[in-house]
Coordinates of C-alpha atoms in Angstrom, one line a residue:
M41 CA 69.2 -30.8 -16.9
R42 CA 67.4 -31.5 -13.6
T43 CA 68.6 -35.1 -13.7
R44 CA 72.2 -34.0 -14.3
I45 CA 72.1 -31.6 -11.4
L46 CA 70.7 -34.4 -9.1
F47 CA 73.4 -36.8 -10.3
L48 CA 76.2 -34.2 -9.6
G49 CA 74.8 -33.5 -6.2
A50 CA 74.8 -37.2 -5.3
C51 CA 78.5 -37.5 -6.4
L52 CA 79.5 -34.6 -4.2
A53 CA 77.6 -36.1 -1.2
S54 CA 79.3 -39.5 -1.6
C55 CA 82.8 -37.8 -1.6
T56 CA 82.2 -35.9 1.6
S57 CA 80.1 -38.0 3.8
A58 CA 79.4 -41.6 4.7
P59 CA 77.3 -43.6 2.3
T60 CA 73.6 -43.5 2.9
P61 CA 71.0 -45.9 1.8
K62 CA 69.8 -45.1 -1.8
T63 CA 66.1 -44.4 -2.4
A64 CA 64.4 -44.6 -5.7
A65 CA 63.5 -41.2 -7.2
P66 CA 59.7 -40.7 -7.4
A67 CA 58.3 -41.7 -10.7
I68 CA 56.9 -39.0 -12.9
P69 CA 53.5 -40.1 -14.0
P70 CA 53.0 -40.0 -17.8
I71 CA 50.6 -37.4 -19.1
P72 CA 47.3 -39.2 -19.6
S73 CA 45.5 -39.3 -22.9
R74 CA 42.1 -37.7 -22.9
E75 CA 39.4 -36.4 -25.2
Y76 CA 39.2 -32.8 -26.4
A77 CA 36.7 -31.0 -28.6
G78 CA 37.2 -27.7 -30.2
V79 CA 37.8 -25.6 -33.3
Y80 CA 40.9 -26.4 -35.4
I81 CA 42.2 -23.8 -37.9
S82 CA 45.1 -24.6 -40.2
T83 CA 47.2 -22.6 -42.6
P84 CA 50.4 -23.7 -44.4
D85 CA 52.6 -22.0 -41.7
E86 CA 50.7 -22.7 -38.5
D87 CA 47.8 -24.6 -37.0
N88 CA 45.7 -23.5 -34.0
F89 CA 43.4 -25.7 -31.9
T90 CA 41.1 -24.0 -29.4
P91 CA 39.8 -26.6 -27.0
C92 CA 36.3 -25.8 -25.8
G93 CA 36.0 -24.9 -22.1
I94 CA 39.7 -25.4 -21.2
D95 CA 40.9 -22.5 -19.0
G96 CA 44.5 -21.4 -19.8
A97 CA 44.5 -22.5 -23.4
G98 CA 46.2 -19.2 -24.1
D99 CA 47.0 -18.6 -27.8
G100 CA 45.9 -22.1 -28.8
W101 CA 47.6 -25.4 -29.3
S102 CA 49.3 -27.0 -32.2
L103 CA 48.3 -30.6 -33.2
R104 CA 50.7 -33.4 -34.1
F105 CA 49.1 -36.2 -36.0
R106 CA 50.4 -39.7 -36.5
D107 CA 52.0 -40.4 -39.9
N108 CA 49.2 -42.7 -40.9
E109 CA 46.3 -40.5 -39.7
S110 CA 43.8 -40.7 -42.7
Q111 CA 42.0 -37.5 -41.8
A112 CA 45.0 -35.3 -41.2
P113 CA 45.3 -34.2 -44.9
F114 CA 41.7 -32.8 -44.6
L115 CA 42.6 -30.8 -41.6
K116 CA 46.1 -29.5 -42.5
K117 CA 46.3 -26.9 -45.2
I118 CA 49.5 -27.1 -47.2
T119 CA 49.2 -24.3 -49.8
A120 CA 48.6 -20.6 -49.3
I121 CA 46.5 -18.5 -51.7
R122 CA 46.3 -14.8 -50.9
G123 CA 42.8 -13.8 -49.8
Y124 CA 41.5 -17.3 -49.2
T125 CA 40.5 -18.6 -45.8
P126 CA 42.3 -21.2 -43.7
L127 CA 40.8 -24.6 -43.2
T128 CA 38.4 -24.5 -40.2
H129 CA 36.8 -27.6 -38.7
F130 CA 35.1 -28.6 -35.4
I131 CA 36.8 -31.7 -34.3
R132 CA 37.0 -34.3 -31.4
V133 CA 40.3 -35.9 -30.8
R134 CA 42.0 -38.0 -28.2
G135 CA 45.6 -37.1 -27.4
R136 CA 48.3 -36.2 -24.9
L137 CA 49.1 -32.6 -24.0
G138 CA 52.8 -31.7 -24.1
P139 CA 54.6 -29.1 -21.9
P140 CA 54.3 -25.4 -22.4
G141 CA 56.5 -24.0 -25.2
S142 CA 56.5 -22.2 -28.5
Y143 CA 55.3 -24.1 -31.6
N144 CA 55.0 -23.5 -35.3
I145 CA 56.9 -20.2 -35.6
G146 CA 56.4 -19.3 -32.0
F147 CA 52.7 -18.3 -31.4
Q148 CA 51.1 -21.5 -30.2
T149 CA 51.8 -22.3 -26.5
R150 CA 51.2 -26.1 -26.3
E151 CA 51.3 -29.2 -28.5
L152 CA 48.7 -31.9 -28.4
V153 CA 49.9 -35.2 -29.7
V154 CA 46.8 -36.8 -31.3
D155 CA 46.3 -40.5 -30.7
S156 CA 43.1 -40.7 -32.7
V157 CA 40.6 -38.4 -34.6
L158 CA 37.1 -39.1 -33.3
D159 CA 35.0 -36.7 -35.3
V160 CA 35.4 -34.0 -38.0
R161 CA 32.8 -31.5 -38.9
E162 CA 32.8 -28.5 -41.2
S163 CA 30.0 -26.7 -39.4
L164 CA 31.2 -25.2 -36.1
E165 CA 29.5 -25.7 -32.8
P166 CA 29.3 -23.4 -29.8
C167 CA 32.7 -23.5 -28.1
A168 CA 33.5 -21.7 -24.9
G169 CA 36.8 -19.8 -25.4
F170 CA 36.4 -19.4 -29.2
G171 CA 34.9 -16.6 -31.2
S172 CA 35.7 -13.4 -33.1
P173 CA 37.3 -10.5 -31.3
A174 CA 34.5 -8.6 -29.6
A175 CA 33.2 -5.3 -30.9
W176 CA 34.8 -2.2 -29.3
T177 CA 32.2 -1.0 -26.8
R178 CA 33.6 2.5 -26.8
M179 CA 32.7 2.8 -30.5
P180 CA 29.3 1.4 -31.0
A181 CA 28.7 2.9 -34.5
R182 CA 27.9 0.4 -37.2
F183 CA 29.0 1.1 -40.8
R184 CA 28.4 -0.4 -44.2
N185 CA 30.7 -0.2 -47.2
L186 CA 33.3 1.7 -45.2
K187 CA 35.7 3.4 -47.7
G188 CA 38.0 5.2 -45.2
V189 CA 38.8 5.3 -41.5
A190 CA 41.2 7.1 -39.2
L191 CA 41.8 7.3 -35.4
S192 CA 43.3 10.3 -33.6
T193 CA 46.7 9.7 -31.8
D194 CA 44.9 9.8 -28.4
R195 CA 42.2 7.5 -29.8
R196 CA 39.5 9.9 -28.7
L197 CA 38.2 10.6 -32.2
A198 CA 37.3 8.3 -35.1
A199 CA 36.7 9.5 -38.6
L200 CA 34.7 7.4 -41.0
M201 CA 34.1 7.8 -44.8
D202 CA 31.0 6.1 -46.3
I203 CA 30.5 4.9 -49.8
D204 CA 29.4 8.4 -51.0
G205 CA 32.6 10.0 -49.6
R206 CA 30.8 11.6 -46.7
I207 CA 32.9 12.0 -43.6
T208 CA 31.6 11.8 -40.0
L209 CA 33.4 12.3 -36.7
W210 CA 32.7 10.1 -33.6
S211 CA 33.8 10.4 -30.0
T212 CA 35.2 7.1 -28.7
E213 CA 34.6 8.3 -25.1
T214 CA 30.9 8.7 -25.5
G215 CA 30.2 6.8 -28.7
A216 CA 28.3 9.8 -30.1
L217 CA 28.4 11.4 -33.5
V218 CA 30.2 14.7 -32.9
G219 CA 30.5 16.2 -36.4
K220 CA 29.9 15.9 -40.2
L221 CA 32.6 17.3 -42.5
G222 CA 30.9 17.0 -45.9
S223 CA 32.0 14.9 -48.9
V224 CA 35.4 14.4 -50.7
A225 CA 33.9 12.6 -53.7
K226 CA 32.0 13.6 -56.8
G227 CA 29.3 11.0 -57.1
H228 CA 29.3 7.4 -56.0
I229 CA 32.7 6.0 -55.2
E230 CA 32.0 2.3 -55.1
A231 CA 34.5 1.6 -57.9
A232 CA 36.5 4.9 -57.8
S233 CA 39.8 5.6 -56.2
Y234 CA 39.8 7.4 -52.9
G235 CA 42.6 8.7 -50.7
P236 CA 43.8 7.9 -47.2
M237 CA 42.6 9.8 -44.1
V238 CA 44.9 11.0 -41.2
F239 CA 44.6 13.2 -38.1
S240 CA 47.3 15.6 -37.1
D241 CA 49.2 14.5 -34.0
N242 CA 47.1 16.8 -31.7
G243 CA 43.8 15.8 -33.4
D244 CA 43.0 19.4 -34.5
L245 CA 43.2 18.7 -38.2
L246 CA 41.9 15.9 -40.5
A247 CA 43.3 15.5 -44.0
V248 CA 41.4 13.3 -46.5
G249 CA 42.2 12.4 -50.1
G250 CA 39.4 12.6 -52.6
N251 CA 38.9 10.6 -55.8
E252 CA 39.9 13.4 -58.2
G253 CA 43.4 14.2 -56.9
V254 CA 42.4 16.8 -54.2
V255 CA 43.4 16.6 -50.5
R256 CA 41.0 18.4 -48.2
V257 CA 41.9 19.6 -44.7
W258 CA 39.3 20.2 -42.0
R259 CA 39.5 21.6 -38.5
T260 CA 37.9 18.9 -36.4
R261 CA 36.5 21.4 -33.9
G262 CA 33.7 23.2 -35.7
G263 CA 34.1 21.2 -39.0
K264 CA 35.5 24.1 -41.0
R265 CA 37.3 23.1 -44.2
L266 CA 40.6 25.0 -44.3
F267 CA 42.3 23.9 -47.6
S268 CA 41.6 22.0 -50.8
L269 CA 45.1 21.0 -52.0
A270 CA 45.2 20.1 -55.7
L271 CA 47.9 17.4 -56.3
K272 CA 49.9 17.2 -59.5
N273 CA 47.6 15.6 -62.1
A274 CA 47.8 13.8 -65.4
A275 CA 46.9 17.0 -67.4
T276 CA 49.8 18.9 -65.8
V277 CA 52.2 16.1 -66.6
A278 CA 50.9 16.0 -70.2
K279 CA 51.6 19.7 -70.6
E280 CA 55.1 19.2 -69.2
M281 CA 55.8 16.3 -71.5
A282 CA 54.6 18.3 -74.5
K283 CA 57.5 20.7 -73.9
I284 CA 60.1 18.0 -74.1
P285 CA 61.9 18.3 -77.4
P286 CA 61.8 15.2 -79.6
R287 CA 64.7 12.7 -79.5
P288 CA 67.1 13.0 -82.4
D289 CA 66.9 9.2 -83.0
A290 CA 63.1 9.2 -82.9
P291 CA 61.8 12.5 -84.1
G292 CA 58.1 11.4 -84.2
W293 CA 58.1 9.6 -80.8
K294 CA 56.4 11.1 -77.8
P295 CA 55.9 9.4 -74.4
A296 CA 52.3 8.5 -73.6
P297 CA 50.6 10.7 -71.0
P298 CA 49.9 9.1 -67.6
P299 CA 46.3 7.9 -67.0
N300 CA 44.0 9.9 -64.8
S301 CA 44.0 7.1 -62.2
Y302 CA 47.5 8.4 -61.2
N303 CA 45.9 11.5 -59.7
P304 CA 44.4 10.4 -56.3
A305 CA 46.6 10.7 -53.2
R306 CA 48.2 7.5 -52.0
Q307 CA 49.7 8.7 -48.8
I308 CA 49.1 11.7 -46.4
V309 CA 51.2 12.5 -43.4
F310 CA 51.5 15.4 -40.9
N311 CA 54.6 16.5 -39.2
K312 CA 54.6 16.3 -35.4
Q313 CA 53.7 19.9 -34.9
G314 CA 50.9 19.8 -37.5
T315 CA 52.4 22.7 -39.4
M316 CA 53.2 20.8 -42.5
L317 CA 51.5 18.1 -44.6
A318 CA 53.1 15.7 -47.1
T319 CA 51.1 14.2 -49.9
T320 CA 52.1 11.6 -52.5
N321 CA 50.4 10.3 -55.6
L322 CA 51.9 8.5 -58.6
L323 CA 53.1 11.7 -60.1
S324 CA 54.9 13.7 -57.3
S325 CA 55.4 14.2 -53.6
I326 CA 54.4 17.7 -52.2
V327 CA 55.0 19.3 -48.8
W328 CA 52.3 21.9 -47.9
S329 CA 52.1 24.6 -45.3
M330 CA 49.2 24.2 -42.9
K331 CA 49.3 27.9 -42.2
T332 CA 48.8 29.1 -45.7
G333 CA 47.9 26.0 -47.8
K334 CA 50.8 26.8 -50.1
K335 CA 53.4 24.4 -51.5
L336 CA 56.7 24.4 -49.6
A337 CA 58.5 21.8 -51.7
E338 CA 57.7 19.3 -54.5
F339 CA 59.6 16.2 -55.5
N340 CA 59.0 14.7 -58.9
V341 CA 59.9 11.0 -58.6
G342 CA 57.8 9.6 -61.5
S343 CA 55.2 6.8 -61.4
D344 CA 56.5 4.8 -58.5
F345 CA 53.5 3.3 -56.7
R346 CA 55.7 2.1 -53.8
R347 CA 57.0 5.5 -52.8
K348 CA 56.4 6.6 -49.2
I349 CA 57.3 9.8 -47.4
F350 CA 57.7 10.6 -43.7
F351 CA 58.8 13.5 -41.6
V352 CA 61.9 13.1 -39.5
G353 CA 62.5 15.5 -36.7
H354 CA 61.1 19.0 -37.2
E355 CA 61.7 19.5 -40.9
G356 CA 63.5 16.5 -42.2
L357 CA 62.1 14.1 -44.7
L358 CA 62.6 10.4 -45.3
M359 CA 61.4 8.9 -48.6
T360 CA 61.4 5.3 -49.7
V361 CA 61.0 4.2 -53.3
D362 CA 61.0 1.1 -55.4
S363 CA 63.6 -1.6 -54.6
G364 CA 63.9 -0.3 -51.1
R365 CA 66.1 2.7 -51.9
T366 CA 65.7 5.2 -49.0
T367 CA 66.8 8.8 -48.9
I368 CA 66.7 11.4 -46.1
R369 CA 66.8 15.2 -46.1
S370 CA 67.7 17.1 -43.0
Y371 CA 65.4 19.9 -44.2
L372 CA 63.2 20.5 -47.2
D373 CA 65.8 22.1 -49.4
A374 CA 68.7 19.9 -48.4
Q375 CA 70.3 17.4 -50.9
P376 CA 69.0 13.9 -50.3
Q377 CA 71.3 11.4 -48.7
T378 CA 70.9 7.7 -49.6
L379 CA 70.8 5.6 -46.5
T380 CA 73.1 2.5 -46.8
G381 CA 72.3 -1.1 -45.9
A382 CA 70.3 -3.9 -47.1
R383 CA 67.1 -3.1 -49.0
A384 CA 63.7 -4.7 -48.9
A385 CA 63.0 -6.1 -52.4
E386 CA 59.8 -4.1 -52.5
T387 CA 58.2 -1.4 -50.3
D388 CA 54.5 -2.0 -50.6
Q389 CA 53.8 -1.2 -46.9
V390 CA 56.0 1.2 -44.9
V391 CA 55.2 2.3 -41.4
M392 CA 57.2 4.6 -39.1
S393 CA 57.5 4.2 -35.3
P394 CA 56.1 7.0 -33.2
D395 CA 59.6 8.2 -32.2
G396 CA 60.6 8.4 -35.9
R397 CA 63.6 6.1 -35.3
T398 CA 62.4 2.9 -36.9
I399 CA 60.5 2.0 -40.1
A400 CA 58.8 -1.3 -40.8
V401 CA 58.9 -2.4 -44.5
G402 CA 56.6 -5.0 -45.8
K403 CA 56.6 -6.5 -49.3
G404 CA 53.4 -7.6 -51.0
W405 CA 52.9 -11.4 -51.2
A406 CA 56.0 -11.8 -48.9
D407 CA 56.1 -13.5 -45.5
S408 CA 58.3 -11.1 -43.7
V409 CA 58.5 -7.6 -42.3
F410 CA 61.8 -5.8 -42.3
L411 CA 62.7 -3.6 -39.3
W412 CA 65.0 -0.8 -40.3
S413 CA 66.7 1.8 -38.1
V414 CA 66.7 5.3 -39.6
A415 CA 70.1 5.9 -38.0
A416 CA 71.8 2.5 -38.3
G417 CA 70.2 0.6 -41.2
P418 CA 68.7 -2.9 -41.2
V419 CA 67.9 -4.3 -37.8
R420 CA 66.0 -7.6 -38.1
V421 CA 63.5 -9.6 -40.1
L422 CA 60.2 -10.7 -38.6
R423 CA 58.8 -13.9 -40.0
V424 CA 55.0 -13.6 -40.5
P425 CA 52.8 -16.7 -41.0
G426 CA 51.5 -16.9 -44.5
F427 CA 52.0 -13.4 -45.9
V428 CA 51.9 -9.8 -44.9
T429 CA 48.5 -8.2 -45.7
G430 CA 49.4 -4.6 -45.0
A431 CA 47.9 -3.4 -41.7
T432 CA 50.9 -2.7 -39.5
A433 CA 51.2 -0.6 -36.3
F434 CA 53.8 0.3 -33.7
S435 CA 52.9 0.5 -30.0
P436 CA 53.2 4.0 -28.6
D437 CA 56.7 3.3 -27.0
G438 CA 57.8 1.5 -30.2
S439 CA 58.7 -1.7 -28.3
T440 CA 56.0 -3.8 -30.0
I441 CA 54.9 -4.1 -33.6
A442 CA 51.6 -5.7 -34.8
T443 CA 51.2 -6.8 -38.3
A444 CA 48.3 -8.4 -40.1
G445 CA 49.1 -11.6 -42.0
G446 CA 48.4 -15.2 -42.6
M447 CA 44.7 -15.9 -42.9
F448 CA 42.9 -13.1 -41.0
G449 CA 45.4 -13.0 -38.1
L450 CA 47.3 -10.2 -36.2
Y451 CA 50.8 -11.0 -35.0
L452 CA 52.7 -9.2 -32.3
Y453 CA 56.5 -9.1 -32.1
D454 CA 59.1 -7.5 -29.7
T455 CA 60.9 -5.0 -31.9
R456 CA 64.1 -5.2 -29.7
T457 CA 64.6 -8.9 -30.1
G458 CA 62.2 -10.0 -32.9
A459 CA 60.6 -12.6 -30.6
P460 CA 57.0 -13.5 -31.1
I461 CA 54.8 -12.2 -28.3
R462 CA 51.3 -13.5 -29.2
A463 CA 48.8 -13.7 -32.0
F464 CA 45.1 -12.9 -32.4
G465 CA 42.9 -14.6 -34.9
N466 CA 39.3 -15.3 -36.0
F467 CA 38.8 -11.8 -37.4
P468 CA 35.8 -11.6 -39.7
G469 CA 38.0 -10.9 -42.7
P470 CA 41.5 -9.6 -43.7
L471 CA 42.5 -6.7 -41.5
S472 CA 42.4 -3.3 -43.2
G473 CA 43.4 -1.3 -40.2
A474 CA 45.0 -1.7 -36.8
W475 CA 45.8 0.9 -34.1
F476 CA 47.3 0.5 -30.6
T477 CA 45.4 2.3 -27.9
A478 CA 47.1 5.3 -26.4
D479 CA 48.3 3.3 -23.4
G480 CA 49.5 0.4 -25.6
N481 CA 47.4 -2.2 -23.8
A482 CA 45.0 -3.0 -26.6
I483 CA 44.7 -2.9 -30.4
V484 CA 41.7 -1.6 -32.2
T485 CA 41.0 -3.2 -35.6
V486 CA 38.8 -3.0 -38.7
S487 CA 38.3 -5.9 -41.1
T488 CA 37.2 -6.1 -44.7
F489 CA 33.4 -6.9 -44.9
D490 CA 32.9 -6.1 -41.2
D491 CA 30.6 -3.4 -39.9
R492 CA 32.3 -2.3 -36.7
F493 CA 35.5 -1.8 -34.8
R494 CA 36.9 -4.7 -32.8
I495 CA 39.4 -4.8 -30.0
V496 CA 42.0 -7.3 -28.7
Y497 CA 44.0 -6.9 -25.5
V498 CA 47.8 -7.2 -25.4
D499 CA 47.5 -6.9 -21.6
P500 CA 44.4 -9.0 -20.6
S501 CA 44.2 -7.3 -17.2
A502 CA 43.5 -4.0 -19.0
R503 CA 40.2 -5.2 -20.4
P504 CA 37.2 -3.4 -18.7
A505 CA 34.7 -5.7 -17.1
S506 CA 32.0 -4.5 -19.5
Q507 CA 34.2 -5.3 -22.6
P508 CA 33.6 -8.9 -23.8
I509 CA 36.5 -11.0 -25.1
F510 CA 34.7 -12.8 -27.9
D511 CA 31.7 -12.3 -30.2
D512 CA 30.2 -15.7 -30.6
S513 CA 27.4 -14.5 -32.8
L514 CA 29.7 -14.6 -35.9
T515 CA 31.4 -17.9 -35.2
A516 CA 29.2 -19.9 -37.6
K517 CA 29.3 -17.1 -40.3
L518 CA 33.1 -16.7 -40.6
P519 CA 34.6 -15.5 -42.8
L520 CA 32.3 -12.7 -43.8
G521 CA 32.1 -11.5 -47.3
P522 CA 30.6 -13.0 -50.5
P523 CA 28.7 -16.2 -49.6
P524 CA 30.3 -19.5 -50.7
S525 CA 28.8 -20.9 -53.8
T526 CA 26.2 -23.6 -53.4
S527 CA 26.3 -24.6 -57.0
P528 CA 27.6 -28.1 -57.8
R529 CA 31.1 -28.1 -59.2
T530 CA 33.0 -30.2 -61.7
I531 CA 36.3 -31.6 -60.4
G532 CA 38.6 -33.1 -62.9
G533 CA 42.2 -33.8 -63.7
I534 CA 44.7 -35.9 -65.5
V535 CA 46.6 -39.1 -64.3
T536 CA 50.2 -39.5 -65.6
G537 CA 53.0 -41.9 -65.1
P538 CA 56.5 -41.1 -63.8
G539 CA 59.4 -39.8 -65.7
P540 CA 60.2 -36.6 -67.6
N541 CA 57.7 -37.3 -70.4
Q542 CA 54.8 -38.0 -67.9
R543 CA 52.7 -40.1 -70.2
A544 CA 49.0 -40.2 -69.6
V545 CA 47.7 -43.3 -67.8
A546 CA 44.5 -44.6 -69.5
G547 CA 42.0 -47.0 -67.9
A548 CA 42.9 -46.2 -64.3
E549 CA 40.1 -46.5 -61.8
V550 CA 39.3 -43.2 -60.1
A551 CA 37.2 -42.8 -57.0
I552 CA 36.2 -39.5 -55.3
G553 CA 35.3 -39.3 -51.6
N554 CA 33.6 -36.8 -49.4
G555 CA 35.9 -34.7 -47.4
D556 CA 33.7 -35.1 -44.3
A557 CA 34.2 -38.8 -44.4
P558 CA 37.4 -39.7 -46.2
D559 CA 36.6 -43.4 -46.4
S560 CA 33.3 -42.8 -48.3
V561 CA 33.0 -42.9 -52.1
I562 CA 30.7 -40.5 -53.9
A563 CA 31.4 -41.7 -57.5
R564 CA 33.7 -43.8 -59.6
T565 CA 35.1 -43.5 -63.2
T566 CA 38.0 -44.5 -65.3
T567 CA 40.5 -42.3 -67.1
S568 CA 40.2 -41.7 -70.8
P569 CA 42.9 -42.6 -73.4
G570 CA 44.4 -39.2 -72.7
G571 CA 44.4 -39.9 -68.9
Y572 CA 41.6 -37.5 -68.1
F573 CA 38.8 -37.9 -65.6
S574 CA 36.0 -35.6 -64.2
F575 CA 33.2 -35.7 -61.7
S576 CA 30.3 -33.3 -62.0
G577 CA 27.8 -32.3 -59.3
I578 CA 30.3 -32.2 -56.5
R579 CA 29.1 -30.0 -53.6
F580 CA 31.7 -30.8 -51.0
R581 CA 34.4 -28.4 -50.1
H582 CA 37.0 -31.1 -49.3
V583 CA 37.4 -34.2 -51.4
L584 CA 39.7 -37.1 -51.8
I585 CA 40.6 -38.6 -55.2
R586 CA 42.0 -42.1 -55.2
V587 CA 43.5 -43.7 -58.3
R588 CA 44.3 -47.4 -58.8
K589 CA 45.9 -49.1 -61.8
P590 CA 47.6 -52.5 -61.9
G591 CA 51.4 -52.1 -61.8
F592 CA 51.2 -48.8 -60.0
A593 CA 51.0 -47.8 -56.4
P594 CA 47.7 -46.2 -55.5
G595 CA 47.6 -42.4 -56.1
I596 CA 45.9 -40.1 -53.6
K597 CA 45.0 -36.4 -54.0
Y598 CA 43.4 -34.3 -51.3
I599 CA 41.6 -31.3 -52.8
H600 CA 40.4 -28.3 -50.7
V601 CA 37.9 -26.5 -53.0
N602 CA 38.4 -22.8 -52.7
R603 CA 35.6 -20.6 -51.3
W604 CA 35.2 -18.2 -54.2
A605 CA 36.9 -19.9 -57.2
D606 CA 37.4 -23.2 -58.8
D607 CA 40.9 -24.6 -59.3
G608 CA 42.1 -27.3 -61.6
P609 CA 42.4 -29.5 -63.6
W610 CA 44.3 -31.4 -61.0
S611 CA 47.3 -33.6 -61.8
I612 CA 48.0 -37.0 -60.2
E613 CA 51.2 -38.8 -60.9
L614 CA 51.4 -42.5 -60.3
T615 CA 54.6 -44.4 -59.3
P616 CA 55.4 -48.0 -60.4
L617 CA 54.6 -50.7 -57.9
T618 CA 58.0 -51.8 -56.5
R619 CA 58.7 -55.4 -55.9
P620 CA 60.4 -56.5 -52.6
A621 CA 63.6 -57.6 -54.4
E622 CA 63.8 -54.2 -56.2
S623 CA 63.3 -52.3 -53.0
A624 CA 66.4 -54.2 -51.5
G625 CA 68.6 -52.6 -54.1
G626 CA 68.5 -55.6 -56.5
T627 CA 70.9 -57.8 -54.6

């Protein structure tokens, strides 16, 4: 565009004035190739290279490898498995840095064209500019086996539930323990179901679901328990079902009663005034008075584990159920009105904006979040790298939405345009909670297996000088959780030929190489009459299998052994070796 403008200007000048001697435009020097070292993280939807010690790296760079780069398949992850980590390596490369832009699906700010890969290591090294998000200094409490967490709307209080169901209150201004509210569980809840936790909008009340289908409500000042609200349980449903007359066509048939695991609360939400509380479990939705603890309304929807309920306005209710069907009531006793428009296929995660005008709907195992206007219907779809993992939050003004996804990442979008804003990564594990701060400048997070709150800054200038950006102490330990197995593995598979029948290829030479050094060979074998091969005693996380057989082109398989589980057997299909005359079309 700049060249066209200069050319047009030259034409105009030549038409209105005498010719002037032409001078050559200054040459733009090519971007030099240089060496970079850093941490490279790859998922099927994006890759992120953090160069060590480079100021202004922003949200990371994307790498573009040459087509024949032998080590690229070990660095680029091509399949997504929910819950498994991305590929992470410490690498040295030589390449040329491209101009600023948006790469992958919009979150990486530069692209580095790689001329050569100099070194690849699976163990990370200290790297200035890379690390886990730092612990939130305003909340220094450490926790272990956290079973529930809630933050008040003004973010001044945090409620934590431990593995025994005991609840404690903490001040995020002083970092001090300010209250103990007792327990919501009967016995150890390691494997038991437990309910959500939520503060009322003014922070005066805290509602917590127990493991036996009871929601308890406390007053946060003084720690007095106000109500114990018994939800509809399996025994009640069984009694109701016993009253149903038998069907004429099946006089002896009775529906089976629901299991007791349907009892615990799945969602708890206050209205803005804190005068009503809505609860859902798999048996019904109930609205309670927070003045008397009595039921105001009950909606029997049946065993729909995707049902969500929200307050709209002062007394209105919005409810979503399976297949994305959404109904709204202007007041509790009003007839429900079905909202029109496209539906999300499933409603595993639903979050409402603070102003009650927008809901974000996420589907389990999906790669998108649907933004939906309560008044006007579907608005837009936000593409999330990998898949949506559930933790979703609106900023206080509703202009930004943050959703956890991909492989331990948090992605921010503009709700008005759907444009990517930025991404945060390197969390110790999948995010189980995310809350914008009251001013909207930062996001507080909790990760599975982690032992503290962590914070990232939407506005970097809002970070206090005392608040670190990164926590480098965890870099070599990521991701947290069960340690990777050190036991030797057996990696095997079958070699087949082309065509619909895919006959086994016997007598093929098979070599397995170490993922740290793709050209090395650990062991060799040949395929059995059935085309099978196996290698035992493999301890490497990334390996290359190369298959050779006269008459066939070499077959190559890159295997990234999962952290907590073995996959396989692996299939390798060989293609016939094509002669030059055949490749020219037979002419």
